[in-house]
mmCIF file of C-alpha atoms in Angstrom:
data_model
loop_
_atom_site.group_PDB
_atom_site.id
_atom_site.type_symbol
_atom_site.label_atom_id
_atom_site.label_comp_id
_atom_site.label_asym_id
_atom_site.label_seq_id
_atom_site.Cartn_x
_atom_site.Cartn_y
_atom_site.Cartn_z
ATOM 1 C CA ASP A 1 69.332 -23.247 -26.466
ATOM 2 C CA THR A 2 71.564 -26.072 -25.308
ATOM 3 C CA GLU A 3 71.860 -26.529 -21.559
ATOM 4 C CA VAL A 4 75.388 -27.853 -21.877
ATOM 5 C CA THR A 5 77.837 -25.020 -22.446
ATOM 6 C CA GLN A 6 81.251 -25.571 -23.984
ATOM 7 C CA THR A 7 84.122 -23.109 -24.257
ATOM 8 C CA PRO A 8 85.896 -22.152 -26.343
ATOM 9 C CA LYS A 9 83.862 -22.711 -29.520
ATOM 10 C CA HIS A 10 87.027 -22.652 -31.607
ATOM 11 C CA LEU A 11 90.638 -23.340 -30.623
ATOM 12 C CA VAL A 12 93.795 -23.333 -32.708
ATOM 13 C CA MET A 13 96.920 -24.638 -31.049
ATOM 14 C CA GLY A 14 100.418 -25.735 -31.902
ATOM 15 C CA MET A 15 101.765 -29.160 -31.079
ATOM 16 C CA THR A 16 103.748 -27.810 -28.120
ATOM 17 C CA ASN A 17 100.913 -25.829 -26.547
ATOM 18 C CA LYS A 18 98.880 -26.665 -23.464
ATOM 19 C CA LYS A 19 95.230 -25.729 -23.564
ATOM 20 C CA SER A 20 91.959 -26.774 -21.958
ATOM 21 C CA LEU A 21 88.405 -27.294 -23.099
ATOM 22 C CA LYS A 22 85.653 -26.564 -20.604
ATOM 23 C CA CYS A 23 82.110 -27.862 -20.220
ATOM 24 C CA GLU A 24 79.375 -26.853 -17.801
ATOM 25 C CA GLN A 25 75.862 -28.141 -17.139
ATOM 26 C CA HIS A 26 73.318 -27.117 -14.530
ATOM 27 C CA MET A 27 70.693 -29.804 -15.056
ATOM 28 C CA GLY A 28 71.776 -31.831 -12.045
ATOM 29 C CA HIS A 29 73.025 -34.639 -14.271
ATOM 30 C CA ARG A 30 75.435 -37.058 -12.631
ATOM 31 C CA ALA A 31 77.142 -38.464 -15.711
ATOM 32 C CA MET A 32 79.288 -36.405 -18.074
ATOM 33 C CA TYR A 33 81.100 -37.392 -21.239
ATOM 34 C CA TRP A 34 83.731 -36.319 -23.716
ATOM 35 C CA TYR A 35 83.296 -37.351 -27.327
ATOM 36 C CA LYS A 36 85.513 -36.719 -30.342
ATOM 37 C CA GLN A 37 83.967 -36.300 -33.772
ATOM 38 C CA LYS A 38 85.748 -36.142 -37.122
ATOM 39 C CA ALA A 39 84.069 -34.773 -40.214
ATOM 40 C CA LYS A 40 81.280 -36.982 -41.573
ATOM 41 C CA LYS A 41 81.848 -39.546 -38.814
ATOM 42 C CA PRO A 42 79.775 -40.379 -35.734
ATOM 43 C CA PRO A 43 80.900 -39.253 -32.285
ATOM 44 C CA GLU A 44 83.531 -41.456 -30.613
ATOM 45 C CA LEU A 45 83.446 -41.838 -26.858
ATOM 46 C CA MET A 46 86.600 -40.732 -25.023
ATOM 47 C CA PHE A 47 85.790 -40.489 -21.321
ATOM 48 C CA VAL A 48 82.854 -40.940 -18.957
ATOM 49 C CA TYR A 49 82.546 -39.456 -15.494
ATOM 50 C CA SER A 50 79.930 -40.693 -13.065
ATOM 51 C CA TYR A 51 79.441 -38.849 -9.794
ATOM 52 C CA GLU A 52 82.660 -36.945 -10.504
ATOM 53 C CA LYS A 53 84.706 -40.129 -10.820
ATOM 54 C CA LEU A 54 86.279 -41.327 -14.042
ATOM 55 C CA SER A 55 84.509 -44.538 -14.913
ATOM 56 C CA ILE A 56 85.399 -45.100 -18.559
ATOM 57 C CA ASN A 57 88.552 -44.223 -20.496
ATOM 58 C CA GLU A 58 88.325 -45.537 -24.030
ATOM 59 C CA SER A 59 92.070 -46.051 -24.426
ATOM 60 C CA VAL A 60 92.600 -42.378 -25.096
ATOM 61 C CA PRO A 61 96.241 -41.197 -25.432
ATOM 62 C CA SER A 62 97.675 -39.502 -22.357
ATOM 63 C CA ARG A 63 98.000 -36.198 -24.214
ATOM 64 C CA PHE A 64 94.282 -35.869 -23.397
ATOM 65 C CA SER A 65 93.665 -35.490 -19.665
ATOM 66 C CA PRO A 66 90.121 -35.169 -18.315
ATOM 67 C CA GLU A 67 89.163 -33.529 -15.061
ATOM 68 C CA CYS A 68 85.851 -33.218 -13.232
ATOM 69 C CA PRO A 69 86.213 -30.526 -10.529
ATOM 70 C CA ASN A 70 82.583 -30.843 -9.457
ATOM 71 C CA SER A 71 79.290 -32.276 -10.630
ATOM 72 C CA SER A 72 78.625 -29.372 -12.991
ATOM 73 C CA LEU A 73 82.025 -28.967 -14.611
ATOM 74 C CA LEU A 74 84.127 -31.078 -16.925
ATOM 75 C CA ASN A 75 87.484 -30.126 -18.375
ATOM 76 C CA LEU A 76 89.676 -31.694 -21.031
ATOM 77 C CA HIS A 77 93.326 -30.714 -20.772
ATOM 78 C CA LEU A 78 95.310 -30.880 -23.989
ATOM 79 C CA HIS A 79 99.074 -31.172 -24.285
ATOM 80 C CA ALA A 80 101.456 -32.085 -27.099
ATOM 81 C CA LEU A 81 98.636 -32.832 -29.522
ATOM 82 C CA GLN A 82 99.096 -34.041 -33.068
ATOM 83 C CA PRO A 83 97.479 -32.627 -36.226
ATOM 84 C CA GLU A 84 95.314 -35.759 -36.429
ATOM 85 C CA ASP A 85 93.716 -34.732 -33.142
ATOM 86 C CA SER A 86 91.973 -31.903 -34.961
ATOM 87 C CA ALA A 87 88.244 -32.538 -34.556
ATOM 88 C CA LEU A 88 85.032 -31.367 -32.941
ATOM 89 C CA TYR A 89 85.121 -32.194 -29.232
ATOM 90 C CA LEU A 90 81.704 -32.693 -27.739
ATOM 91 C CA CYS A 91 80.711 -32.677 -24.109
ATOM 92 C CA ALA A 92 77.493 -34.382 -23.022
ATOM 93 C CA SER A 93 75.615 -35.128 -19.837
ATOM 94 C CA SER A 94 72.876 -37.503 -18.769
ATOM 95 C CA GLN A 95 70.749 -38.351 -15.771
ATOM 96 C CA GLY A 96 71.184 -41.530 -13.812
ATOM 97 C CA GLU A 97 74.116 -43.425 -12.469
ATOM 98 C CA MET A 98 76.380 -45.712 -14.401
ATOM 99 C CA GLY A 99 75.771 -49.386 -14.894
ATOM 100 C CA ALA A 100 72.556 -51.324 -14.858
ATOM 101 C CA GLY A 101 69.608 -49.487 -13.461
ATOM 102 C CA GLY A 102 68.954 -45.871 -14.170
ATOM 103 C CA ALA A 103 71.285 -45.445 -17.102
ATOM 104 C CA THR A 104 69.827 -43.823 -20.165
ATOM 105 C CA GLY A 105 71.078 -43.134 -23.636
ATOM 106 C CA GLU A 106 69.406 -39.743 -23.686
ATOM 107 C CA LEU A 107 72.432 -37.506 -23.809
ATOM 108 C CA PHE A 108 72.404 -33.730 -23.803
ATOM 109 C CA PHE A 109 75.242 -32.479 -25.966
ATOM 110 C CA GLY A 110 76.927 -29.126 -26.020
ATOM 111 C CA GLU A 111 77.639 -27.359 -29.298
ATOM 112 C CA GLY A 112 81.209 -28.558 -29.246
ATOM 113 C CA SER A 113 84.676 -27.066 -29.382
ATOM 114 C CA ARG A 114 86.279 -27.087 -32.829
ATOM 115 C CA LEU A 115 89.961 -27.863 -32.319
ATOM 116 C CA THR A 116 92.629 -27.333 -34.951
ATOM 117 C CA VAL A 117 96.171 -28.528 -34.221
ATOM 118 C CA LEU A 118 98.847 -27.007 -36.422
ATOM 119 C CA GLU B 1 80.730 -57.090 -31.380
ATOM 120 C CA ASP B 2 77.916 -54.526 -31.510
ATOM 121 C CA GLN B 3 77.218 -53.141 -34.917
ATOM 122 C CA VAL B 4 74.987 -50.297 -36.023
ATOM 123 C CA THR B 5 74.568 -49.559 -39.736
ATOM 124 C CA GLN B 6 72.606 -46.680 -41.185
ATOM 125 C CA SER B 7 71.373 -46.351 -44.744
ATOM 126 C CA PRO B 8 71.443 -44.529 -46.969
ATOM 127 C CA GLU B 9 74.576 -42.524 -46.179
ATOM 128 C CA ALA B 10 73.051 -39.511 -47.897
ATOM 129 C CA LEU B 11 69.547 -38.712 -49.062
ATOM 130 C CA ARG B 12 68.289 -35.834 -51.146
ATOM 131 C CA LEU B 13 64.558 -35.125 -51.113
ATOM 132 C CA GLN B 14 62.335 -32.493 -52.573
ATOM 133 C CA GLU B 15 60.241 -30.579 -50.090
ATOM 134 C CA GLY B 16 57.132 -32.649 -49.369
ATOM 135 C CA GLU B 17 58.656 -35.905 -50.603
ATOM 136 C CA SER B 18 58.267 -38.420 -47.769
ATOM 137 C CA SER B 19 60.904 -41.087 -47.140
ATOM 138 C CA SER B 20 62.475 -43.337 -44.516
ATOM 139 C CA LEU B 21 65.920 -43.697 -42.992
ATOM 140 C CA ASN B 22 67.093 -47.103 -41.824
ATOM 141 C CA CYS B 23 69.154 -48.172 -38.819
ATOM 142 C CA SER B 24 69.987 -51.865 -38.548
ATOM 143 C CA TYR B 25 71.655 -53.172 -35.425
ATOM 144 C CA THR B 26 73.238 -56.282 -33.994
ATOM 145 C CA VAL B 27 73.481 -56.422 -30.211
ATOM 146 C CA SER B 28 73.220 -59.225 -27.713
ATOM 147 C CA GLY B 29 70.535 -57.503 -25.667
ATOM 148 C CA LEU B 30 69.006 -54.177 -26.677
ATOM 149 C CA ARG B 31 68.501 -51.787 -23.809
ATOM 150 C CA GLY B 32 67.450 -48.884 -25.981
ATOM 151 C CA LEU B 33 67.733 -47.386 -29.445
ATOM 152 C CA PHE B 34 68.129 -43.638 -29.762
ATOM 153 C CA TRP B 35 67.724 -41.207 -32.622
ATOM 154 C CA TYR B 36 69.611 -37.923 -32.724
ATOM 155 C CA ARG B 37 69.637 -35.024 -35.153
ATOM 156 C CA GLN B 38 72.873 -33.149 -35.787
ATOM 157 C CA ASP B 39 73.183 -29.861 -37.628
ATOM 158 C CA PRO B 40 76.568 -28.982 -39.181
ATOM 159 C CA GLY B 41 79.119 -27.840 -36.604
ATOM 160 C CA LYS B 42 76.730 -28.484 -33.694
ATOM 161 C CA GLY B 43 76.292 -31.228 -31.140
ATOM 162 C CA PRO B 44 73.669 -33.950 -31.640
ATOM 163 C CA GLU B 45 70.164 -33.229 -30.395
ATOM 164 C CA PHE B 46 68.160 -36.057 -28.859
ATOM 165 C CA LEU B 47 64.965 -37.000 -30.716
ATOM 166 C CA PHE B 48 63.591 -40.361 -29.601
ATOM 167 C CA THR B 49 64.147 -43.399 -27.422
ATOM 168 C CA LEU B 50 62.724 -46.793 -28.417
ATOM 169 C CA TYR B 51 62.933 -49.749 -26.060
ATOM 170 C CA SER B 52 61.048 -52.681 -27.532
ATOM 171 C CA ALA B 53 59.967 -54.073 -30.885
ATOM 172 C CA GLY B 54 56.698 -52.599 -32.063
ATOM 173 C CA GLU B 55 57.214 -49.318 -30.283
ATOM 174 C CA GLU B 56 56.631 -46.070 -32.179
ATOM 175 C CA LYS B 57 57.365 -42.447 -31.309
ATOM 176 C CA GLU B 58 56.320 -39.305 -33.184
ATOM 177 C CA LYS B 59 57.436 -35.697 -33.188
ATOM 178 C CA GLU B 60 56.133 -33.285 -35.777
ATOM 179 C CA ARG B 61 57.058 -34.726 -39.209
ATOM 180 C CA LEU B 62 59.196 -37.510 -37.734
ATOM 181 C CA LYS B 63 58.107 -40.984 -36.699
ATOM 182 C CA ALA B 64 60.474 -43.617 -35.344
ATOM 183 C CA THR B 65 59.671 -47.326 -35.312
ATOM 184 C CA LEU B 66 61.522 -50.353 -33.981
ATOM 185 C CA THR B 67 61.709 -54.041 -34.876
ATOM 186 C CA LYS B 68 64.003 -56.715 -33.458
ATOM 187 C CA LYS B 69 66.675 -55.965 -36.041
ATOM 188 C CA GLU B 70 66.177 -52.408 -37.236
ATOM 189 C CA SER B 71 64.643 -49.029 -36.709
ATOM 190 C CA PHE B 72 63.163 -46.638 -39.219
ATOM 191 C CA LEU B 73 62.897 -42.885 -39.065
ATOM 192 C CA HIS B 74 60.008 -41.878 -41.297
ATOM 193 C CA ILE B 75 59.931 -38.293 -42.497
ATOM 194 C CA THR B 76 56.543 -37.123 -43.745
ATOM 195 C CA ALA B 77 56.345 -34.118 -46.058
ATOM 196 C CA PRO B 78 59.821 -32.869 -45.120
ATOM 197 C CA LYS B 79 60.767 -29.201 -45.145
ATOM 198 C CA PRO B 80 64.186 -27.662 -45.849
ATOM 199 C CA GLU B 81 64.676 -27.122 -42.115
ATOM 200 C CA ASP B 82 64.668 -30.899 -41.648
ATOM 201 C CA SER B 83 68.021 -31.016 -43.443
ATOM 202 C CA ALA B 84 70.575 -32.450 -41.027
ATOM 203 C CA THR B 85 72.482 -35.612 -40.227
ATOM 204 C CA TYR B 86 70.373 -38.172 -38.413
ATOM 205 C CA LEU B 87 72.249 -40.522 -36.088
ATOM 206 C CA CYS B 88 70.965 -43.651 -34.455
ATOM 207 C CA ALA B 89 72.658 -45.231 -31.468
ATOM 208 C CA VAL B 90 72.099 -48.387 -29.460
ATOM 209 C CA GLN B 91 72.718 -49.186 -25.839
ATOM 210 C CA GLU B 92 72.919 -52.777 -24.674
ATOM 211 C CA TRP B 93 72.317 -54.257 -21.270
ATOM 212 C CA ASP B 94 75.768 -55.725 -20.909
ATOM 213 C CA ASN B 95 77.889 -52.649 -21.184
ATOM 214 C CA ALA B 96 79.650 -50.995 -18.307
ATOM 215 C CA GLY B 97 77.718 -47.785 -18.380
ATOM 216 C CA ASN B 98 75.922 -45.321 -20.552
ATOM 217 C CA MET B 99 77.910 -46.299 -23.587
ATOM 218 C CA LEU B 100 76.242 -45.781 -26.906
ATOM 219 C CA THR B 101 77.250 -47.345 -30.190
ATOM 220 C CA PHE B 102 76.529 -44.853 -32.944
ATOM 221 C CA GLY B 103 75.786 -45.606 -36.546
ATOM 222 C CA GLY B 104 77.514 -43.673 -39.296
ATOM 223 C CA GLY B 105 74.563 -41.360 -39.808
ATOM 224 C CA THR B 106 72.362 -40.373 -42.738
ATOM 225 C CA ARG B 107 72.894 -36.906 -44.197
ATOM 226 C CA LEU B 108 69.513 -35.593 -45.281
ATOM 227 C CA MET B 109 69.124 -32.666 -47.634
ATOM 228 C CA VAL B 110 65.652 -31.334 -48.370
ATOM 229 C CA LYS B 111 65.438 -28.960 -51.313
ATOM 230 C CA PRO B 112 62.669 -26.358 -51.615
#
Protein backbone atom coordinates (compact mmCIF):
# COMPACT_ATOMS: atom_id res chain seq x y z
CA ASP A 1 0.00 0.00 0.00
CA THR A 2 1.21 3.47 -0.89
CA GLU A 3 1.96 5.77 2.03
CA VAL A 4 1.00 8.83 0.02
CA THR A 5 -2.76 9.16 -0.20
CA GLN A 6 -4.46 11.19 -2.91
CA THR A 7 -8.12 12.15 -3.17
CA PRO A 8 -10.20 12.03 -5.19
CA LYS A 9 -9.06 9.15 -7.41
CA HIS A 10 -11.19 10.45 -10.26
CA LEU A 11 -12.52 13.95 -10.94
CA VAL A 12 -14.61 15.28 -13.80
CA MET A 13 -15.07 19.02 -13.98
CA GLY A 14 -16.27 21.69 -16.34
CA MET A 15 -14.12 24.59 -17.44
CA THR A 16 -15.91 26.98 -15.08
CA ASN A 17 -15.69 24.78 -11.98
CA LYS A 18 -13.42 25.16 -8.98
CA LYS A 19 -12.14 21.97 -7.44
CA SER A 20 -9.22 20.77 -5.34
CA LEU A 21 -6.96 17.75 -5.30
CA LYS A 22 -5.64 16.62 -1.93
CA CYS A 23 -2.53 14.71 -0.89
CA GLU A 24 -1.46 13.43 2.51
CA GLN A 25 1.66 11.68 3.79
CA HIS A 26 2.64 10.64 7.29
CA MET A 27 6.22 9.56 6.70
CA GLY A 28 7.70 12.75 8.10
CA HIS A 29 8.96 13.78 4.67
CA ARG A 30 9.81 17.46 4.30
CA ALA A 31 9.54 17.80 0.53
CA MET A 32 6.32 17.34 -1.42
CA TYR A 33 5.64 17.54 -5.13
CA TRP A 34 2.93 17.81 -7.74
CA TYR A 35 3.49 16.12 -11.07
CA LYS A 36 1.29 16.00 -14.16
CA GLN A 37 1.32 12.94 -16.39
CA LYS A 38 -0.30 12.54 -19.80
CA ALA A 39 -0.92 9.14 -21.32
CA LYS A 40 2.26 7.31 -22.39
CA LYS A 41 4.42 10.22 -21.23
CA PRO A 42 6.71 10.57 -18.21
CA PRO A 43 5.66 12.66 -15.22
CA GLU A 44 6.22 16.42 -15.56
CA LEU A 45 7.12 18.40 -12.48
CA MET A 46 4.71 21.21 -11.57
CA PHE A 47 5.51 22.35 -8.04
CA VAL A 48 7.87 21.53 -5.18
CA TYR A 49 7.34 22.39 -1.54
CA SER A 50 10.17 22.18 0.95
CA TYR A 51 9.42 22.66 4.63
CA GLU A 52 5.96 23.90 3.66
CA LYS A 53 7.35 26.65 1.44
CA LEU A 54 6.97 26.73 -2.32
CA SER A 55 10.45 26.35 -3.71
CA ILE A 56 9.88 25.43 -7.35
CA ASN A 57 7.11 26.45 -9.75
CA GLU A 58 7.79 25.07 -13.20
CA SER A 59 6.05 27.91 -15.03
CA VAL A 60 2.66 26.39 -14.35
CA PRO A 61 -0.40 28.45 -15.43
CA SER A 62 -2.14 30.34 -12.64
CA ARG A 63 -5.28 28.23 -13.04
CA PHE A 64 -3.33 25.70 -10.93
CA SER A 65 -2.75 26.95 -7.39
CA PRO A 66 -0.82 24.82 -4.89
CA GLU A 67 -1.15 25.03 -1.14
CA CYS A 68 0.73 23.32 1.69
CA PRO A 69 -1.27 23.79 4.92
CA ASN A 70 1.19 21.74 6.97
CA SER A 71 4.04 19.30 6.54
CA SER A 72 1.71 16.37 5.89
CA LEU A 73 -0.77 17.93 3.50
CA LEU A 74 -0.58 19.26 -0.03
CA ASN A 75 -3.45 20.64 -2.05
CA LEU A 76 -3.79 21.63 -5.69
CA HIS A 77 -6.61 24.08 -6.35
CA LEU A 78 -8.06 24.03 -9.84
CA HIS A 79 -9.98 26.84 -11.51
CA ALA A 80 -10.99 27.61 -15.09
CA LEU A 81 -9.14 24.60 -16.47
CA GLN A 82 -8.93 23.69 -20.13
CA PRO A 83 -9.63 20.28 -21.71
CA GLU A 84 -5.90 19.90 -22.36
CA ASP A 85 -5.35 19.91 -18.61
CA SER A 86 -6.94 16.47 -18.45
CA ALA A 87 -4.26 14.14 -17.06
CA LEU A 88 -3.17 12.04 -14.12
CA TYR A 89 -2.01 14.32 -11.31
CA LEU A 90 0.53 12.72 -9.05
CA CYS A 91 1.61 13.78 -5.61
CA ALA A 92 4.96 12.64 -4.23
CA SER A 93 7.09 13.15 -1.16
CA SER A 94 10.72 12.65 -0.23
CA GLN A 95 13.04 12.92 2.73
CA GLY A 96 15.67 15.60 3.01
CA GLU A 97 15.75 19.29 2.40
CA MET A 98 16.06 21.00 -0.93
CA GLY A 99 19.32 21.88 -2.57
CA ALA A 100 22.71 20.32 -2.19
CA GLY A 101 23.08 18.01 0.74
CA GLY A 102 20.40 15.61 1.77
CA ALA A 103 18.32 15.71 -1.37
CA THR A 104 17.38 12.38 -2.84
CA GLY A 105 15.61 11.29 -5.97
CA GLU A 106 13.78 8.55 -4.11
CA LEU A 107 10.24 9.79 -4.38
CA PHE A 108 7.19 8.15 -2.89
CA PHE A 109 4.26 8.66 -5.22
CA GLY A 110 0.57 8.46 -4.54
CA GLU A 111 -1.74 6.59 -6.89
CA GLY A 112 -2.77 9.81 -8.55
CA SER A 113 -5.96 11.70 -9.28
CA ARG A 114 -7.34 11.19 -12.78
CA LEU A 115 -8.71 14.54 -13.92
CA THR A 116 -11.02 15.00 -16.88
CA VAL A 117 -11.94 18.54 -17.95
CA LEU A 118 -15.00 18.79 -20.15
CA GLU B 1 20.40 20.66 -21.36
CA ASP B 2 19.88 17.38 -19.50
CA GLN B 3 18.65 14.55 -21.62
CA VAL B 4 17.44 11.10 -20.69
CA THR B 5 16.53 8.60 -23.42
CA GLN B 6 15.09 5.17 -22.85
CA SER B 7 15.00 2.32 -25.33
CA PRO B 8 13.15 0.47 -26.54
CA GLU B 9 9.87 2.35 -26.17
CA ALA B 10 8.03 -0.95 -25.93
CA LEU B 11 9.18 -4.51 -25.40
CA ARG B 12 7.25 -7.73 -25.62
CA LEU B 13 8.77 -10.82 -24.03
CA GLN B 14 7.67 -14.36 -23.47
CA GLU B 15 7.65 -15.51 -19.88
CA GLY B 16 11.19 -16.59 -19.01
CA GLU B 17 12.81 -14.66 -21.86
CA SER B 18 15.48 -12.45 -20.29
CA SER B 19 16.26 -9.01 -21.71
CA SER B 20 17.59 -5.55 -20.89
CA LEU B 21 16.16 -2.04 -20.92
CA ASN B 22 18.44 0.89 -21.66
CA CYS B 23 18.59 4.40 -20.23
CA SER B 24 21.16 6.75 -21.73
CA TYR B 25 21.74 10.13 -20.15
CA THR B 26 23.59 13.37 -20.69
CA VAL B 27 24.11 15.51 -17.60
CA SER B 28 26.90 17.77 -16.48
CA GLY B 29 27.31 16.04 -13.13
CA LEU B 30 25.32 12.96 -12.16
CA ARG B 31 24.07 12.99 -8.61
CA GLY B 32 21.99 9.86 -8.96
CA LEU B 33 20.11 7.69 -11.43
CA PHE B 34 16.79 6.22 -10.37
CA TRP B 35 14.62 3.44 -11.72
CA TYR B 36 10.87 3.39 -11.17
CA ARG B 37 8.15 0.94 -12.12
CA GLN B 38 4.71 2.25 -13.05
CA ASP B 39 1.59 0.14 -13.44
CA PRO B 40 -1.25 1.53 -15.59
CA GLY B 41 -3.24 4.25 -13.82
CA LYS B 42 -0.95 4.19 -10.77
CA GLY B 43 1.90 6.32 -9.51
CA PRO B 44 5.51 5.27 -10.10
CA GLU B 45 7.08 2.95 -7.54
CA PHE B 46 10.73 3.43 -6.65
CA LEU B 47 13.03 0.51 -7.50
CA PHE B 48 16.70 1.48 -7.39
CA THR B 49 19.18 4.30 -6.91
CA LEU B 50 22.59 4.19 -8.59
CA TYR B 51 25.22 6.80 -7.81
CA SER B 52 28.46 5.91 -9.56
CA ALA B 53 29.71 4.02 -12.59
CA GLY B 54 30.18 0.34 -11.89
CA GLU B 55 27.48 0.21 -9.27
CA GLU B 56 24.89 -2.58 -9.42
CA LYS B 57 21.65 -3.15 -7.51
CA GLU B 58 19.42 -6.23 -7.52
CA LYS B 59 15.85 -6.94 -6.50
CA GLU B 60 14.25 -10.26 -7.31
CA ARG B 61 14.40 -10.66 -11.12
CA LEU B 62 15.68 -7.12 -11.69
CA LYS B 63 19.27 -5.92 -11.79
CA ALA B 64 20.27 -2.34 -12.48
CA THR B 65 23.75 -1.33 -13.63
CA LEU B 66 25.36 2.03 -14.32
CA THR B 67 28.13 3.31 -16.59
CA LYS B 68 29.21 6.90 -17.21
CA LYS B 69 26.73 7.28 -20.05
CA GLU B 70 23.94 4.78 -19.50
CA SER B 71 22.13 2.44 -17.20
CA PHE B 72 20.65 -0.96 -17.90
CA LEU B 73 17.77 -2.69 -16.21
CA HIS B 74 18.25 -6.42 -16.72
CA ILE B 75 15.21 -8.62 -16.32
CA THR B 76 15.98 -12.29 -15.75
CA ALA B 77 13.31 -14.89 -16.48
CA PRO B 78 10.48 -12.35 -16.40
CA LYS B 79 6.96 -13.23 -15.31
CA PRO B 80 3.68 -11.68 -16.49
CA GLU B 81 3.50 -9.67 -13.26
CA ASP B 82 6.65 -7.82 -14.34
CA SER B 83 4.59 -6.15 -17.07
CA ALA B 84 4.67 -2.40 -16.45
CA THR B 85 6.29 0.79 -17.66
CA TYR B 86 9.82 1.22 -16.39
CA LEU B 87 11.02 4.80 -15.97
CA CYS B 88 14.52 6.00 -15.36
CA ALA B 89 15.29 9.45 -14.01
CA VAL B 90 18.46 11.39 -13.34
CA GLN B 91 19.29 14.02 -10.78
CA GLU B 92 22.27 16.30 -11.26
CA TRP B 93 24.30 18.19 -8.73
CA ASP B 94 23.61 21.59 -10.18
CA ASN B 95 19.87 21.72 -9.95
CA ALA B 96 17.95 23.77 -7.45
CA GLY B 97 16.42 20.91 -5.59
CA ASN B 98 15.11 17.41 -5.86
CA MET B 99 14.34 17.80 -9.52
CA LEU B 100 14.38 14.66 -11.57
CA THR B 101 14.61 14.45 -15.33
CA PHE B 102 12.59 11.45 -16.46
CA GLY B 103 13.09 9.42 -19.57
CA GLY B 104 10.15 8.50 -21.76
CA GLY B 105 9.85 5.04 -20.27
CA THR B 106 9.87 1.49 -21.63
CA ARG B 107 6.53 -0.33 -21.70
CA LEU B 108 7.21 -3.98 -20.94
CA MET B 109 4.71 -6.71 -21.67
CA VAL B 110 5.47 -10.26 -20.58
CA LYS B 111 3.23 -12.92 -22.09
CA PRO B 112 2.63 -16.27 -20.37
